């Protein structure tokens, strides 16, 4: 449309900025043209760089032992770290302990197929949260069980962007 002399207008655009990696710079460029001669065409364009930051969750687990016997009590220390530049929100930790009696710490919920979950509302950028899970190995061990395999994953709700390294 037309813009009268000595006046201005506003156009608002909304969208989602995406990028690769933990931080990506995006540049928003606004430009205007006219069929009317412009005495100062140098001010018809402006740009605004916007850094896009994302969380980058990592999870580690240790129990401090290199071997165990049937019936042993194992205490797993689970550390969920956010190595990204934005907060990770709605973090869901899913733990699949080995066969045995699970003596969970605070906040764990039993789920299907022997899995346990815990929700962490937020892990700030550069911060970590430590959880514990205790498992008393079955005695005797189930047939064919030679190792106590314990799997843990951590994901967030994606509201601050996808994890650039989800493995």
Coordinates of N, CA and C in Angstrom, one line a residue:
X1 N 0.8 -1.2 0.0 CA 0.0 0.0 0.0 C 0.9 1.2 0.0
X2 N 0.2 2.3 0.1 CA 0.9 3.6 0.1 C 1.2 4.0 1.5
X3 N 2.4 4.8 1.6 CA 2.8 5.4 2.9 C 2.9 6.9 2.6
X4 N 2.1 7.6 3.3 CA 2.1 9.1 3.1 C 3.5 9.7 3.6
X5 N 3.8 10.8 3.1 CA 5.0 11.5 3.4 C 5.1 11.8 5.0
X6 N 6.3 11.6 5.5 CA 6.5 11.8 7.0 C 5.7 10.9 7.9
X7 N 5.3 9.7 7.4 CA 4.6 8.7 8.2 C 5.3 7.4 8.1
X8 N 4.9 6.4 8.9 CA 5.5 5.1 8.9 C 4.4 4.1 9.1
X9 N 4.8 2.8 8.9 CA 3.9 1.7 9.1 C 4.6 0.6 9.8
X10 N 3.9 -0.4 10.3 CA 4.5 -1.5 10.9 C 3.9 -2.8 10.3
X11 N 4.8 -3.7 10.1 CA 4.4 -5.1 9.6 C 5.1 -6.0 10.6
X12 N 4.2 -6.9 11.2 CA 4.7 -7.9 12.1 C 4.7 -9.3 11.5
X13 N 5.8 -10.0 11.6 CA 5.9 -11.3 11.2 C 6.3 -12.2 12.3
X14 N 5.7 -13.4 12.4 CA 6.0 -14.3 13.5 C 6.4 -15.7 12.8
X15 N 7.4 -16.3 13.4 CA 7.8 -17.6 12.8 C 8.7 -18.3 13.8
X16 N 9.2 -19.4 13.4 CA 10.1 -20.2 14.2 C 11.5 -20.2 13.5
X17 N 12.5 -19.8 14.2 CA 13.8 -19.8 13.7 C 14.5 -21.1 14.0
X18 N 15.0 -21.8 12.9 CA 15.7 -23.0 13.1 C 17.1 -22.9 12.7
X19 N 17.9 -23.8 13.2 CA 19.4 -23.8 12.8 C 20.0 -25.1 13.2
X20 N 21.2 -25.3 12.7 CA 22.0 -26.5 13.1 C 22.9 -26.2 14.3
X21 N 23.2 -27.2 15.0 CA 24.1 -27.1 16.1 C 23.5 -26.4 17.3
X22 N 24.3 -26.1 18.3 CA 23.8 -25.5 19.6 C 23.4 -24.1 19.4
X23 N 24.1 -23.4 18.5 CA 23.8 -22.0 18.2 C 24.0 -21.7 16.8
X24 N 23.1 -21.0 16.2 CA 23.1 -20.6 14.8 C 22.7 -19.1 14.7
X25 N 23.4 -18.3 13.9 CA 23.0 -17.0 13.7 C 22.1 -16.9 12.5
X26 N 21.0 -16.3 12.7 CA 20.1 -16.0 11.6 C 20.0 -14.5 11.4
X27 N 19.8 -14.0 10.2 CA 19.7 -12.6 10.0 C 18.3 -12.2 9.4
X28 N 17.6 -11.3 10.0 CA 16.3 -10.9 9.6 C 16.6 -9.6 8.8
X29 N 16.2 -9.6 7.5 CA 16.4 -8.4 6.7 C 15.0 -7.8 6.3
X30 N 14.9 -6.5 6.5 CA 13.7 -5.8 6.1 C 14.1 -4.8 5.0
X31 N 13.3 -4.8 3.9 CA 13.6 -3.9 2.8 C 12.3 -3.3 2.3
X32 N 12.4 -2.1 1.8 CA 11.3 -1.5 1.2 C 11.7 -0.9 -0.2
X33 N 10.8 -0.9 -1.1 CA 11.0 -0.3 -2.4 C 9.8 0.6 -2.8
X34 N 9.9 1.4 -3.7 CA 8.8 2.3 -4.1 C 9.0 2.7 -5.6
X35 N 7.9 2.9 -6.2 CA 8.0 3.4 -7.6 C 8.2 4.9 -7.7
X36 N 8.2 5.6 -6.5 CA 8.4 7.0 -6.4 C 9.9 7.2 -6.1
X37 N 10.5 8.2 -6.7 CA 12.0 8.4 -6.5 C 12.2 8.7 -5.0
X38 N 13.3 8.1 -4.5 CA 13.7 8.2 -3.1 C 15.0 9.0 -3.0
X39 N 15.0 10.1 -2.3 CA 16.2 10.9 -2.3 C 17.3 10.3 -1.4
X40 N 16.9 9.3 -0.5 CA 17.9 8.6 0.3 C 17.7 7.1 0.3
X41 N 18.0 6.4 -0.8 CA 17.8 5.0 -0.9 C 18.6 4.1 0.1
X42 N 19.6 4.8 0.7 CA 20.5 4.0 1.6 C 19.8 3.6 2.9
X43 N 18.7 4.2 3.2 CA 18.0 3.8 4.4 C 16.8 2.9 4.2
X44 N 16.7 2.2 3.0 CA 15.6 1.4 2.6 C 15.7 -0.1 3.0
X45 N 16.8 -0.4 3.7 CA 17.0 -1.8 4.1 C 17.7 -1.8 5.5
X46 N 17.3 -2.7 6.3 CA 17.9 -2.9 7.6 C 18.0 -4.4 8.0
X47 N 19.0 -4.7 8.7 CA 19.1 -6.2 9.0 C 19.3 -6.3 10.5
X48 N 18.9 -7.4 11.1 CA 19.0 -7.6 12.5 C 19.5 -9.1 12.7
X49 N 20.7 -9.3 13.2 CA 21.1 -10.7 13.4 C 20.5 -11.2 14.7
X50 N 20.1 -12.5 14.7 CA 19.4 -13.1 15.8 C 20.1 -14.5 16.1
X51 N 20.8 -14.6 17.2 CA 21.3 -15.9 17.5 C 20.2 -16.9 18.0
X52 N 20.2 -18.1 17.5 CA 19.2 -19.1 17.8 C 20.0 -20.1 18.7
X53 N 19.6 -20.2 19.9 CA 20.2 -21.2 20.9 C 19.3 -22.4 21.1
X54 N 20.0 -23.5 21.3 CA 19.2 -24.7 21.6 C 19.9 -25.5 22.8
X55 N 19.1 -26.3 23.4 CA 19.6 -27.2 24.5 C 20.4 -28.4 23.8
X56 N 21.3 -29.0 24.5 CA 22.0 -30.2 24.1 C 22.2 -31.1 25.3
X57 N 21.2 -32.0 25.4 CA 21.2 -32.9 26.6 C 22.2 -34.0 26.4
X58 N 22.9 -34.4 27.5 CA 23.8 -35.6 27.6 C 23.5 -36.3 28.9
X59 N 23.5 -37.6 28.9 CA 23.2 -38.4 30.1 C 24.3 -39.4 30.3
X60 N 24.8 -39.5 31.5 CA 25.8 -40.5 31.9 C 25.3 -41.2 33.1
X61 N 25.8 -42.4 33.3 CA 25.4 -43.2 34.4 C 26.6 -44.0 34.9
X62 N 26.7 -44.2 36.2 CA 27.8 -45.0 36.8 C 27.2 -45.6 38.1
X63 N 27.9 -46.8 38.4 CA 27.5 -47.4 39.7 C 28.7 -47.7 40.5
X64 N 29.9 -47.3 40.1 CA 31.1 -47.5 40.9 C 31.6 -48.9 41.0
X65 N 31.0 -49.9 40.4 CA 31.5 -51.2 40.5 C 31.8 -51.8 39.1
X66 N 32.8 -52.7 39.0 CA 33.1 -53.3 37.7 C 32.5 -54.7 37.6
X67 N 32.0 -55.3 38.7 CA 31.3 -56.6 38.7 C 30.3 -56.7 39.8
X68 N 29.4 -57.6 39.7 CA 28.4 -57.7 40.7 C 28.0 -59.2 40.8
X69 N 27.4 -59.6 41.9 CA 26.9 -60.9 42.1 C 25.3 -60.9 42.2
X70 N 24.7 -62.0 41.9 CA 23.2 -62.1 42.1 C 22.9 -61.6 43.6
X71 N 21.9 -60.8 43.7 CA 21.4 -60.3 45.0 C 22.1 -59.0 45.4
X72 N 23.2 -58.6 44.7 CA 23.9 -57.4 45.1 C 23.0 -56.1 44.9
X73 N 23.2 -55.1 45.8 CA 22.5 -53.9 45.6 C 23.4 -52.9 44.9
X74 N 22.9 -52.4 43.7 CA 23.6 -51.5 42.9 C 22.9 -50.1 43.0
X75 N 23.7 -49.1 43.2 CA 23.2 -47.7 43.2 C 23.8 -47.0 42.0
X76 N 22.9 -46.7 41.1 CA 23.2 -46.0 39.9 C 23.1 -44.5 40.1
X77 N 24.2 -43.7 39.7 CA 24.2 -42.3 39.7 C 24.0 -41.8 38.2
X78 N 22.9 -41.1 38.0 CA 22.5 -40.7 36.6 C 22.7 -39.2 36.6
X79 N 23.5 -38.7 35.7 CA 23.7 -37.2 35.5 C 23.1 -36.8 34.2
X80 N 22.2 -35.9 34.2 CA 21.6 -35.3 33.0 C 22.2 -33.9 32.9
X81 N 23.0 -33.6 31.9 CA 23.6 -32.4 31.7 C 23.1 -31.7 30.4
X82 N 23.0 -30.4 30.5 CA 22.6 -29.6 29.3 C 23.8 -28.8 28.8
X83 N 24.4 -29.3 27.8 CA 25.6 -28.7 27.2 C 25.3 -27.6 26.2
X84 N 24.0 -27.3 26.0 CA 23.6 -26.3 25.1 C 23.6 -24.9 25.6
X85 N 23.0 -24.0 24.8 CA 23.0 -22.6 25.2 C 21.6 -22.1 25.6
X86 N 20.6 -23.0 25.6 CA 19.2 -22.7 26.0 C 18.7 -23.8 27.0
X87 N 17.8 -23.4 27.8 CA 17.2 -24.3 28.8 C 16.5 -25.5 28.1
X88 N 16.7 -26.7 28.6 CA 15.9 -27.8 28.2 C 14.7 -27.9 29.1
X89 N 13.5 -27.9 28.5 CA 12.3 -27.9 29.3 C 11.6 -29.3 29.2
X90 N 10.9 -29.7 30.3 CA 10.1 -30.9 30.2 C 11.0 -32.1 29.9
X91 N 12.1 -32.2 30.7 CA 13.1 -33.3 30.4 C 12.5 -34.6 31.0
X92 N 12.5 -35.6 30.2 CA 12.0 -36.9 30.6 C 13.2 -37.9 30.6
X93 N 13.5 -38.5 31.8 CA 14.5 -39.5 31.9 C 13.8 -40.8 32.0
X94 N 14.2 -41.7 31.1 CA 13.7 -43.1 31.1 C 14.8 -44.1 31.4
X95 N 14.5 -44.9 32.4 CA 15.5 -45.8 32.9 C 15.0 -47.2 32.8
X96 N 15.8 -48.1 32.2 CA 15.4 -49.5 32.1 C 16.4 -50.3 32.9
X97 N 16.2 -50.6 34.2 CA 17.1 -51.3 35.0 C 17.2 -52.8 34.7
X98 N 18.2 -53.4 35.1 CA 18.3 -54.9 35.0 C 17.3 -55.6 35.8
X99 N 17.1 -56.9 35.6 CA 16.2 -57.7 36.3 C 16.5 -57.7 37.8
X100 N 15.5 -57.5 38.6 CA 15.7 -57.5 40.1 C 14.7 -56.6 40.7
X101 N 14.8 -56.4 42.0 CA 13.9 -55.5 42.7 C 14.4 -54.1 42.6
X102 N 13.6 -53.2 42.1 CA 14.0 -51.8 42.0 C 13.6 -51.0 43.2
X103 N 14.6 -50.4 43.8 CA 14.4 -49.6 45.0 C 14.7 -48.1 44.6
X104 N 13.7 -47.5 44.0 CA 13.9 -46.2 43.4 C 14.2 -45.1 44.3
X105 N 14.8 -44.0 43.9 CA 14.9 -42.8 44.6 C 13.6 -42.0 44.4
X106 N 13.6 -40.8 45.0 CA 12.4 -39.9 44.8 C 12.1 -39.5 43.4
X107 N 10.9 -39.5 43.1 CA 10.4 -39.0 41.8 C 10.3 -40.0 40.6
X108 N 10.7 -41.2 40.8 CA 10.6 -42.2 39.7 C 9.2 -42.8 39.7
X109 N 8.7 -43.0 38.5 CA 7.4 -43.6 38.3 C 7.6 -44.9 37.5
X110 N 7.0 -46.0 38.0 CA 7.0 -47.3 37.3 C 6.2 -47.2 36.0
X111 N 6.7 -47.7 34.9 CA 5.9 -47.7 33.7 C 5.9 -49.1 33.1
X112 N 5.6 -49.2 31.8 CA 5.4 -50.4 31.1 C 6.8 -51.0 30.8
X113 N 6.8 -52.3 30.7 CA 8.0 -53.1 30.2 C 9.2 -52.9 31.2
X114 N 9.0 -52.7 32.5 CA 10.1 -52.6 33.4 C 10.8 -51.2 33.4
X115 N 10.2 -50.3 32.7 CA 10.8 -48.9 32.6 C 10.4 -48.1 33.7
X116 N 11.2 -47.1 34.1 CA 10.9 -46.1 35.1 C 11.2 -44.8 34.5
X117 N 10.3 -43.8 34.8 CA 10.5 -42.4 34.3 C 10.5 -41.4 35.4
X118 N 11.2 -40.3 35.1 CA 11.2 -39.2 36.0 C 11.3 -37.9 35.1
X119 N 10.4 -36.9 35.5 CA 10.4 -35.7 34.7 C 11.1 -34.6 35.5
X120 N 12.0 -33.9 34.8 CA 12.7 -32.7 35.4 C 12.1 -31.5 34.7
X121 N 11.5 -30.6 35.4 CA 10.8 -29.5 34.7 C 11.8 -28.7 33.8
X122 N 13.0 -28.5 34.2 CA 13.9 -27.7 33.4 C 15.4 -28.0 33.8
X123 N 16.3 -28.0 32.8 CA 17.7 -28.1 33.1 C 18.3 -26.9 32.3
X124 N 18.8 -25.9 33.1 CA 19.3 -24.7 32.5 C 20.5 -25.0 31.7
X125 N 20.8 -24.1 30.8 CA 22.0 -24.2 29.9 C 23.3 -24.2 30.8
X126 N 24.1 -25.2 30.6 CA 25.4 -25.3 31.3 C 25.2 -26.0 32.7
X127 N 24.0 -26.4 33.0 CA 23.7 -27.0 34.3 C 23.5 -28.5 34.2
X128 N 23.5 -29.2 35.3 CA 23.2 -30.7 35.3 C 22.4 -31.0 36.5
X129 N 21.7 -32.1 36.4 CA 20.8 -32.7 37.5 C 21.3 -34.1 37.8
X130 N 21.4 -34.5 39.0 CA 21.9 -35.8 39.4 C 20.7 -36.6 40.0
X131 N 20.4 -37.8 39.5 CA 19.4 -38.7 40.0 C 20.0 -40.0 40.5
X132 N 19.4 -40.7 41.3 CA 19.9 -42.0 41.7 C 18.8 -43.1 41.5
X133 N 19.2 -44.3 41.2 CA 18.3 -45.4 41.2 C 19.0 -46.6 41.8
X134 N 18.3 -47.3 42.7 CA 18.9 -48.4 43.3 C 18.2 -49.7 42.9
X135 N 19.0 -50.7 42.5 CA 18.5 -52.0 42.0 C 19.1 -53.1 42.8
X136 N 18.4 -54.0 43.3 CA 18.9 -55.2 43.9 C 18.8 -56.3 42.9
X137 N 19.9 -56.8 42.4 CA 19.9 -57.8 41.3 C 19.1 -59.0 41.8
X138 N 18.4 -59.6 40.8 CA 17.7 -60.9 41.1 C 18.7 -62.0 41.6
X139 N 18.1 -62.8 42.5 CA 18.9 -63.9 43.0 C 18.0 -65.1 43.1
X140 N 18.1 -66.1 42.2 CA 19.1 -66.2 41.2 C 18.8 -65.3 40.0
X141 N 19.8 -65.1 39.2 CA 19.6 -64.3 37.9 C 18.7 -65.1 37.0
X142 N 17.9 -64.4 36.2 CA 17.0 -65.0 35.2 C 17.9 -65.8 34.2
X143 N 17.3 -66.9 33.7 CA 18.1 -67.8 32.7 C 18.6 -66.9 31.6
X144 N 19.8 -67.1 31.2 CA 20.5 -66.4 30.1 C 21.0 -65.1 30.4
X145 N 20.8 -64.6 31.6 CA 21.3 -63.2 32.0 C 22.7 -63.4 32.5
X146 N 23.7 -62.8 31.7 CA 25.1 -62.9 32.0 C 25.6 -61.5 32.4
X147 N 24.9 -60.4 32.0 CA 25.3 -59.1 32.4 C 24.2 -58.3 32.9
X148 N 24.4 -57.4 33.8 CA 23.3 -56.5 34.3 C 23.3 -55.2 33.4
X149 N 22.5 -55.3 32.4 CA 22.4 -54.2 31.4 C 21.3 -53.2 31.9
X150 N 21.8 -51.9 31.9 CA 20.9 -50.8 32.4 C 21.0 -49.7 31.4
X151 N 19.8 -49.3 30.9 CA 19.8 -48.3 29.8 C 19.0 -47.1 30.3
X152 N 19.6 -45.9 30.0 CA 19.0 -44.7 30.4 C 19.0 -43.7 29.2
X153 N 17.9 -43.0 29.1 CA 17.8 -41.9 28.0 C 17.2 -40.7 28.6
X154 N 17.5 -39.5 28.0 CA 17.0 -38.2 28.5 C 16.6 -37.5 27.2
X155 N 15.4 -37.0 27.2 CA 14.9 -36.2 26.1 C 14.1 -35.0 26.7
X156 N 14.0 -33.9 25.9 CA 13.2 -32.8 26.4 C 12.0 -32.6 25.5
X157 N 11.1 -31.6 25.8 CA 9.9 -31.5 25.1 C 10.0 -30.8 23.8
X158 N 11.2 -30.3 23.4 CA 11.5 -29.7 22.1 C 11.0 -28.3 22.0
X159 N 10.5 -27.7 23.1 CA 10.0 -26.3 23.0 C 11.1 -25.3 22.8
X160 N 12.3 -25.6 23.0 CA 13.4 -24.6 22.8 C 14.3 -25.1 21.6
X161 N 13.7 -26.0 20.8 CA 14.5 -26.4 19.6 C 14.9 -27.9 19.8
X162 N 15.1 -28.5 18.7 CA 15.6 -29.9 18.8 C 17.0 -30.1 19.3
X163 N 17.3 -31.1 19.9 CA 18.6 -31.4 20.4 C 19.5 -31.7 19.2
X164 N 20.6 -31.0 19.0 CA 21.5 -31.1 17.9 C 22.3 -32.5 17.9
X165 N 22.4 -33.0 19.1 CA 23.1 -34.3 19.2 C 22.3 -35.3 20.1
X166 N 21.2 -35.8 19.5 CA 20.3 -36.6 20.4 C 20.8 -38.0 20.8
X167 N 22.0 -38.4 20.4 CA 22.5 -39.7 20.7 C 23.1 -39.7 22.1

